[in-house]
Structure formats: C-alpha cells, structure tokens
PDB file of C-alpha atoms in Angstrom:
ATOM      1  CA  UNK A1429     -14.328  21.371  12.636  1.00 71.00           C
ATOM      2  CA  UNK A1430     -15.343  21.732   8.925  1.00 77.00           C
ATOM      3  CA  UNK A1431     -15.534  25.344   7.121  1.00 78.00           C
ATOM      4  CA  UNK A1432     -18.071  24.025   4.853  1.00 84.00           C
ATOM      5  CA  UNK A1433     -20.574  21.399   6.675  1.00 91.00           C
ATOM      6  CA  UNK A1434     -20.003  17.469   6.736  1.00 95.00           C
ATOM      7  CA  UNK A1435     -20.363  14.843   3.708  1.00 95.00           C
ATOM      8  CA  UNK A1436     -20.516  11.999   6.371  1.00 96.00           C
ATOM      9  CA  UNK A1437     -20.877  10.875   9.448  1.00 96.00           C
ATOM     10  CA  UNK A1438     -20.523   7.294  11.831  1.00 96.00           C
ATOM     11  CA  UNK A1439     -20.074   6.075  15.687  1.00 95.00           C
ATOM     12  CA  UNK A1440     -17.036   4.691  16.421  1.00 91.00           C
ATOM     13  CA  UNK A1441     -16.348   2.123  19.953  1.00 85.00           C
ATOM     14  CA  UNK A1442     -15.883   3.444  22.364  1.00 85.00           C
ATOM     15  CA  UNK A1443     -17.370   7.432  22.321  1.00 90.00           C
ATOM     16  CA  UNK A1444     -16.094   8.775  19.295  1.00 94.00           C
ATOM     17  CA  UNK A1445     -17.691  10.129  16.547  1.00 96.00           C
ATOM     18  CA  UNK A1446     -16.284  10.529  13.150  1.00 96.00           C
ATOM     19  CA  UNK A1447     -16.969  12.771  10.350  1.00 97.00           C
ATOM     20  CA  UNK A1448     -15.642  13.333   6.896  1.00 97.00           C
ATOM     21  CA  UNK A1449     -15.437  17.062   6.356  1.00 96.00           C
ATOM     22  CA  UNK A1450     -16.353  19.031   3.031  1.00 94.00           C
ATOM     23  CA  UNK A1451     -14.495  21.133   0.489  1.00 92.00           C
ATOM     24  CA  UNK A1452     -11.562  22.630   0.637  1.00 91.00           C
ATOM     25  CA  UNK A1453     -10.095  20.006   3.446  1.00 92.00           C
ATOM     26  CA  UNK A1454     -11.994  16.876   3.173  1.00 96.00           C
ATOM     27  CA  UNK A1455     -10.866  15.808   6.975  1.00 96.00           C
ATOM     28  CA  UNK A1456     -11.727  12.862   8.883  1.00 96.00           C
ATOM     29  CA  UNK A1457     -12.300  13.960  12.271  1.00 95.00           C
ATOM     30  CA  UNK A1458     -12.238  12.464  15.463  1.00 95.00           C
ATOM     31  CA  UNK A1459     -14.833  13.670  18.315  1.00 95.00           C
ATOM     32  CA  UNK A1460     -15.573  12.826  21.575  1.00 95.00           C
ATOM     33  CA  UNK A1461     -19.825  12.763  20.882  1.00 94.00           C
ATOM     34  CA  UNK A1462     -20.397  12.998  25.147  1.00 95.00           C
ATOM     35  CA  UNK A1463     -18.236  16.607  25.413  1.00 96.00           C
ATOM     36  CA  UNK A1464     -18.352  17.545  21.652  1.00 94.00           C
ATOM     37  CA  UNK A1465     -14.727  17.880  21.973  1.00 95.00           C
ATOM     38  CA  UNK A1466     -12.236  17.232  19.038  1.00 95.00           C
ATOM     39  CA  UNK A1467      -9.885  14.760  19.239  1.00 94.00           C
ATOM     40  CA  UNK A1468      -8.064  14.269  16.107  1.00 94.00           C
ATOM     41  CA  UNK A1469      -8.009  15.389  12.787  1.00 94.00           C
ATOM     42  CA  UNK A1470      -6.057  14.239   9.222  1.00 95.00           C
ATOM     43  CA  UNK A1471      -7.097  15.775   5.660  1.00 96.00           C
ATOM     44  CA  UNK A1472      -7.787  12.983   3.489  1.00 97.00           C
ATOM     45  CA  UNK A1473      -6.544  12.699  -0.266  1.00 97.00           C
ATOM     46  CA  UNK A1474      -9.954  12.365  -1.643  1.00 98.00           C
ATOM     47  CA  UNK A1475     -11.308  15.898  -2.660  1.00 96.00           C
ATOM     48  CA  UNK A1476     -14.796  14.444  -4.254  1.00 95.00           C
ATOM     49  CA  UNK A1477     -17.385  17.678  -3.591  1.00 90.00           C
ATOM     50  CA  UNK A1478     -20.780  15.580  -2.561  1.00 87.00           C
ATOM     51  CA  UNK A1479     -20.592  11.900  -3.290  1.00 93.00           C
ATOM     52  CA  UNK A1480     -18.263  10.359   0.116  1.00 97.00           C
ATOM     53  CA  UNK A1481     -19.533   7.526   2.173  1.00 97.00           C
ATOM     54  CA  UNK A1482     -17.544   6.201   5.050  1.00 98.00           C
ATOM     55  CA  UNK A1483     -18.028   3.181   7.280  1.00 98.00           C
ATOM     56  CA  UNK A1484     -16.274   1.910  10.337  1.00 97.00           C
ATOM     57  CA  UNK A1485     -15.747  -1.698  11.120  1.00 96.00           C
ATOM     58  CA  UNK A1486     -16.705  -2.883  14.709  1.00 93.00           C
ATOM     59  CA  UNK A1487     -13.630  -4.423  14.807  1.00 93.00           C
ATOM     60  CA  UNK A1488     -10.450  -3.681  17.906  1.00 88.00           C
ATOM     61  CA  UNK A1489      -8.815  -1.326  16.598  1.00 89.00           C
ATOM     62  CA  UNK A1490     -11.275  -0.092  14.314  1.00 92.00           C
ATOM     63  CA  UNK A1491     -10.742   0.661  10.594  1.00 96.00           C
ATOM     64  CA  UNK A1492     -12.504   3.432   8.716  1.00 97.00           C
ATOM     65  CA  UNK A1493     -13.185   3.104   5.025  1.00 98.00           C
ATOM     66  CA  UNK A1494     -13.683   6.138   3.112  1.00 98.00           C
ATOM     67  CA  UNK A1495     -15.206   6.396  -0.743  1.00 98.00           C
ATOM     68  CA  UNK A1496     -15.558   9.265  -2.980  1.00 98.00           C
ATOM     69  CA  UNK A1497     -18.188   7.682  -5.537  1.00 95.00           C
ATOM     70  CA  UNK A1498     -17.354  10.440  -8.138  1.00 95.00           C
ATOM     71  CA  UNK A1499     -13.598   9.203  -8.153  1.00 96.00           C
ATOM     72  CA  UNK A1500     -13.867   5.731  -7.558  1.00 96.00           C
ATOM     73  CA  UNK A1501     -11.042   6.061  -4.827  1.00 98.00           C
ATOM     74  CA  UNK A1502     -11.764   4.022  -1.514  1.00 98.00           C
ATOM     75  CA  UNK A1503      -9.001   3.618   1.373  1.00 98.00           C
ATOM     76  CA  UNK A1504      -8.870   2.127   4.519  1.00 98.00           C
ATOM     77  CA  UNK A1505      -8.036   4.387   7.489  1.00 97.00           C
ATOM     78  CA  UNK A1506      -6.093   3.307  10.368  1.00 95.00           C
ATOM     79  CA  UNK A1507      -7.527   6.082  12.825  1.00 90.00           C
ATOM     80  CA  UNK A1508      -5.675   6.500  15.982  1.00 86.00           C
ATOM     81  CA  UNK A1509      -6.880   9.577  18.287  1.00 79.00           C
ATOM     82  CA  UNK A1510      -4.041   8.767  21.120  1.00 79.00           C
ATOM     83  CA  UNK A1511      -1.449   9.764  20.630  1.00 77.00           C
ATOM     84  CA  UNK A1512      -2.861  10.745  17.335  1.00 80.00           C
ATOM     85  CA  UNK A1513      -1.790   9.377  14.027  1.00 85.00           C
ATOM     86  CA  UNK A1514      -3.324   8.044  10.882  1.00 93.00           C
ATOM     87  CA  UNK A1515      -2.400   5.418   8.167  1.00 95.00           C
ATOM     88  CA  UNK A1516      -4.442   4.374   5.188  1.00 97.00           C
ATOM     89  CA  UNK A1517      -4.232   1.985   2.205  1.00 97.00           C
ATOM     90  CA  UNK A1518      -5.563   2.437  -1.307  1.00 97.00           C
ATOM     91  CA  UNK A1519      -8.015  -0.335  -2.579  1.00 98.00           C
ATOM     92  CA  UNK A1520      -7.289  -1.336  -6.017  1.00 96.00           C
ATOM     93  CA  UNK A1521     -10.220  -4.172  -7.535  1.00 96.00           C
ATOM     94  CA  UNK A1522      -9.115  -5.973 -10.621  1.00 93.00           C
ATOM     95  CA  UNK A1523      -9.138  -4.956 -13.937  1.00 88.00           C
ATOM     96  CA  UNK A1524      -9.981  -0.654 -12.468  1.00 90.00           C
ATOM     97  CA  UNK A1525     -13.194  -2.023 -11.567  1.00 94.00           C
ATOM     98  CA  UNK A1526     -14.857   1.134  -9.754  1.00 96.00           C
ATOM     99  CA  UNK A1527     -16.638   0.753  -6.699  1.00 98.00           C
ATOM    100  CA  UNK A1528     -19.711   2.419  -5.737  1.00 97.00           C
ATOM    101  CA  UNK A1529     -20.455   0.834  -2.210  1.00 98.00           C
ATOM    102  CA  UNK A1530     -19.249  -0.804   0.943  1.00 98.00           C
ATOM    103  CA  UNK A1531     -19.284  -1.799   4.310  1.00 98.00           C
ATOM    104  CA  UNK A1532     -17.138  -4.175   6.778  1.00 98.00           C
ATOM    105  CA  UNK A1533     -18.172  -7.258   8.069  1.00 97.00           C
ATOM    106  CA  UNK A1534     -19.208  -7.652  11.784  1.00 94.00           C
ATOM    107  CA  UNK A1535     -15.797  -9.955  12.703  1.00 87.00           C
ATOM    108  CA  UNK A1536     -14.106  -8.602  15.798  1.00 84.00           C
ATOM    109  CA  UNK A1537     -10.542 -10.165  14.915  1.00 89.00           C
ATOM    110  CA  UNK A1538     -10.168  -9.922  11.172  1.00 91.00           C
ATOM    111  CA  UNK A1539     -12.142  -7.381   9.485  1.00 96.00           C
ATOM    112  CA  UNK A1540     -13.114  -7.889   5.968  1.00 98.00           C
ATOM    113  CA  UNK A1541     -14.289  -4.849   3.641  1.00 98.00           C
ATOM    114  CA  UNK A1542     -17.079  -5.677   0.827  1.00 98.00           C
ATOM    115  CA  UNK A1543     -16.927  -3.716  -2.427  1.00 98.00           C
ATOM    116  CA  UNK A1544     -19.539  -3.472  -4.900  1.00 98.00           C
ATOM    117  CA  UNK A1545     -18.772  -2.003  -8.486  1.00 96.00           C
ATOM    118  CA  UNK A1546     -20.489  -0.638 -10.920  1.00 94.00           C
ATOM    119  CA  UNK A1547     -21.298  -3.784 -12.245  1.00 92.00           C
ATOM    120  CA  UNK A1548     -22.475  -5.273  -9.371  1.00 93.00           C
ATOM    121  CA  UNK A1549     -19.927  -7.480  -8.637  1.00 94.00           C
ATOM    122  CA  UNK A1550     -18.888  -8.123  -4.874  1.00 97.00           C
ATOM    123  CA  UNK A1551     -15.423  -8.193  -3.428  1.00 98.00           C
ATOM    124  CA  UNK A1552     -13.523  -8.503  -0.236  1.00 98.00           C
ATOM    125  CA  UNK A1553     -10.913  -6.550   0.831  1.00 98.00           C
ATOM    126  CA  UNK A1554      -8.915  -7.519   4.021  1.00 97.00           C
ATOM    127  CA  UNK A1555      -8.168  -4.124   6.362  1.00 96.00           C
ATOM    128  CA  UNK A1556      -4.454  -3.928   4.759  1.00 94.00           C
ATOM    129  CA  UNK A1557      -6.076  -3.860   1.455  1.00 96.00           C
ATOM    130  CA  UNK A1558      -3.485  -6.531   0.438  1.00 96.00           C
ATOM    131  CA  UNK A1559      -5.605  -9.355  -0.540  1.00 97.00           C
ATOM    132  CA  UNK A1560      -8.736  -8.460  -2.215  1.00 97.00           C
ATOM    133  CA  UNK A1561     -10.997 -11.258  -4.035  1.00 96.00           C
ATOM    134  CA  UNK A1562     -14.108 -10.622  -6.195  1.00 95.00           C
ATOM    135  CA  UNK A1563     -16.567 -13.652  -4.380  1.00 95.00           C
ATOM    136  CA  UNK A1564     -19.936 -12.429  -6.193  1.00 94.00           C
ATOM    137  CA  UNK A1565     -20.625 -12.307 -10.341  1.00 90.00           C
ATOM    138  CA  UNK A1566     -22.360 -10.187 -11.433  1.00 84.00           C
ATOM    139  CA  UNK A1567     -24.648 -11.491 -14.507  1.00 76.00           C
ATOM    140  CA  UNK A1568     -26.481  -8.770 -15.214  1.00 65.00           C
ATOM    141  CA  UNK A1569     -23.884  -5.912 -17.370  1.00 57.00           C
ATOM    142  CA  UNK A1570     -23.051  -6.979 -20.991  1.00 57.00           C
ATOM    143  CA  UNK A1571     -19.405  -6.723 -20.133  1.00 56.00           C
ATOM    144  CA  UNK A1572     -19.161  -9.427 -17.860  1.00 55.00           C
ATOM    145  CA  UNK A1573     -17.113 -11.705 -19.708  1.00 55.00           C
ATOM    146  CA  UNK A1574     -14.145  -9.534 -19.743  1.00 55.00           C
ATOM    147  CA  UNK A1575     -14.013 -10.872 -16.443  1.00 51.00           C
ATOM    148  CA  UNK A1576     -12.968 -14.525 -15.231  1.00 51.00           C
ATOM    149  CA  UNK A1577     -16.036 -16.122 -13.602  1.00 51.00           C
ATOM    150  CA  UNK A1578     -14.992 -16.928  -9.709  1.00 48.00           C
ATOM    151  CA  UNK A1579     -13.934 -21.093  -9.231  1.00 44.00           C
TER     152      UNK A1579
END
C-alpha cells in the first residue's frame, strides 16, 4: 500500500482497482477490489504532494494517464499486473503548453487522450504519446496568438 494515504483513485476492466499513492513514493498500484489483494506496484516519476489526477481508458489493454497539476507533467502508463511490468510515455503539447486536465475517449481499439491547458485549449494525444494535435482554440487568454489557429 501507501505510507501516507492515496491522491487518486479509478476502476480498471476487468477487477482491478488502481490508485496513485502519496508522498514519499507516489506509486501506481494495482489491486484486485473483490479480495483487496495487491497485485502490482511501480513508483511513478511524478512527486507532486496534492494536485494528481489519473484516468484509465476503457480501452483492451488499458492505458492509465497520470497528471501532477502542480508540475504540468502527464504520462501515459502501460500497466501490466501479469506478469507485472510497466511502461509510460511523457506528453509534450506544443509550445510547453501546460495541461491542467484530461480524460480518454471511450474507443475500444485506438484510444485517444484529451488535454486541456491552461488556456483552455484542447488536444489529443494518441496512447504512445507520439502524435498529439491541439483540435480546440481557445479564444478567451490574451496570449492566444502566439499560437497558430487550427486549419
């Protein structure tokens, strides 16, 4: 478990329950919600004390993206309790845009991640975090137009 209590918390298919773990670890954990057992567990590189948010897509095999809003760092997590191993990729938006929210789309085959920053623009990220395109422009911050508007 955690020392210190949980930031987060989300189902994942089939019975597993994950959990983002506080200070000084910051572990996504892997339980099995019907015997309360744990199956897996990986420390995470984001150490942000309060302000984490994960979501899981619905998606086979399931992705978990994690975001410490204090940072601004969001990965994707490749979570696999058997025979337990992890992989994750850093999202990057354009121009160090820092995101504040997201949450995957409902697409079983090809999962898409959507990023708002603090402007309020919208982006989405495929699960590699490879191809990531802003789709929504924000009007309403005064420094829009240091951005390109979307064709």
């Amino acid at each position: 478990g955690s020392e210190n209590g949980y930031l987060a918390i989300g189902f994942s298919h089939p019975e597993y329950l994950i959990s983002l773990g506080s200070y000084p670890h910051y572990n996504l954990i892997i339980w099995n919600w019907r015997s309360g057992k744990q199956v897996y567990s990986v420390d995470t590189p984001i150490h942000d004390l309060e302000n984490q948010i994960i979501r899981i897509s619905t998606s086979k095999p399931q992705f978990t993206a994690q975001l410490g809003k204090d940072s601004g760092r969001l990965l994707i997590w490749s979570l696999n309790p058997n025979p337990g191993f992890s992989t994750y990729e850093r999202v990057s938006l354009p121009k160090r845009a820092i995101p504040v929210h997201m949450d995957w789309s409902p697409h079983q085959e090809d999962p898409l991640l959507a990023v708002v920053d603090e402007f309020g623009h919208v982006y989405l990220s495929n699960k590699n975090a490879s191809e990531i395109t802003r789709i929504i422009f924000s009007q309403r911050c005064a420094t829009c137009l240091d951005y390109e508007i979307p064709a």
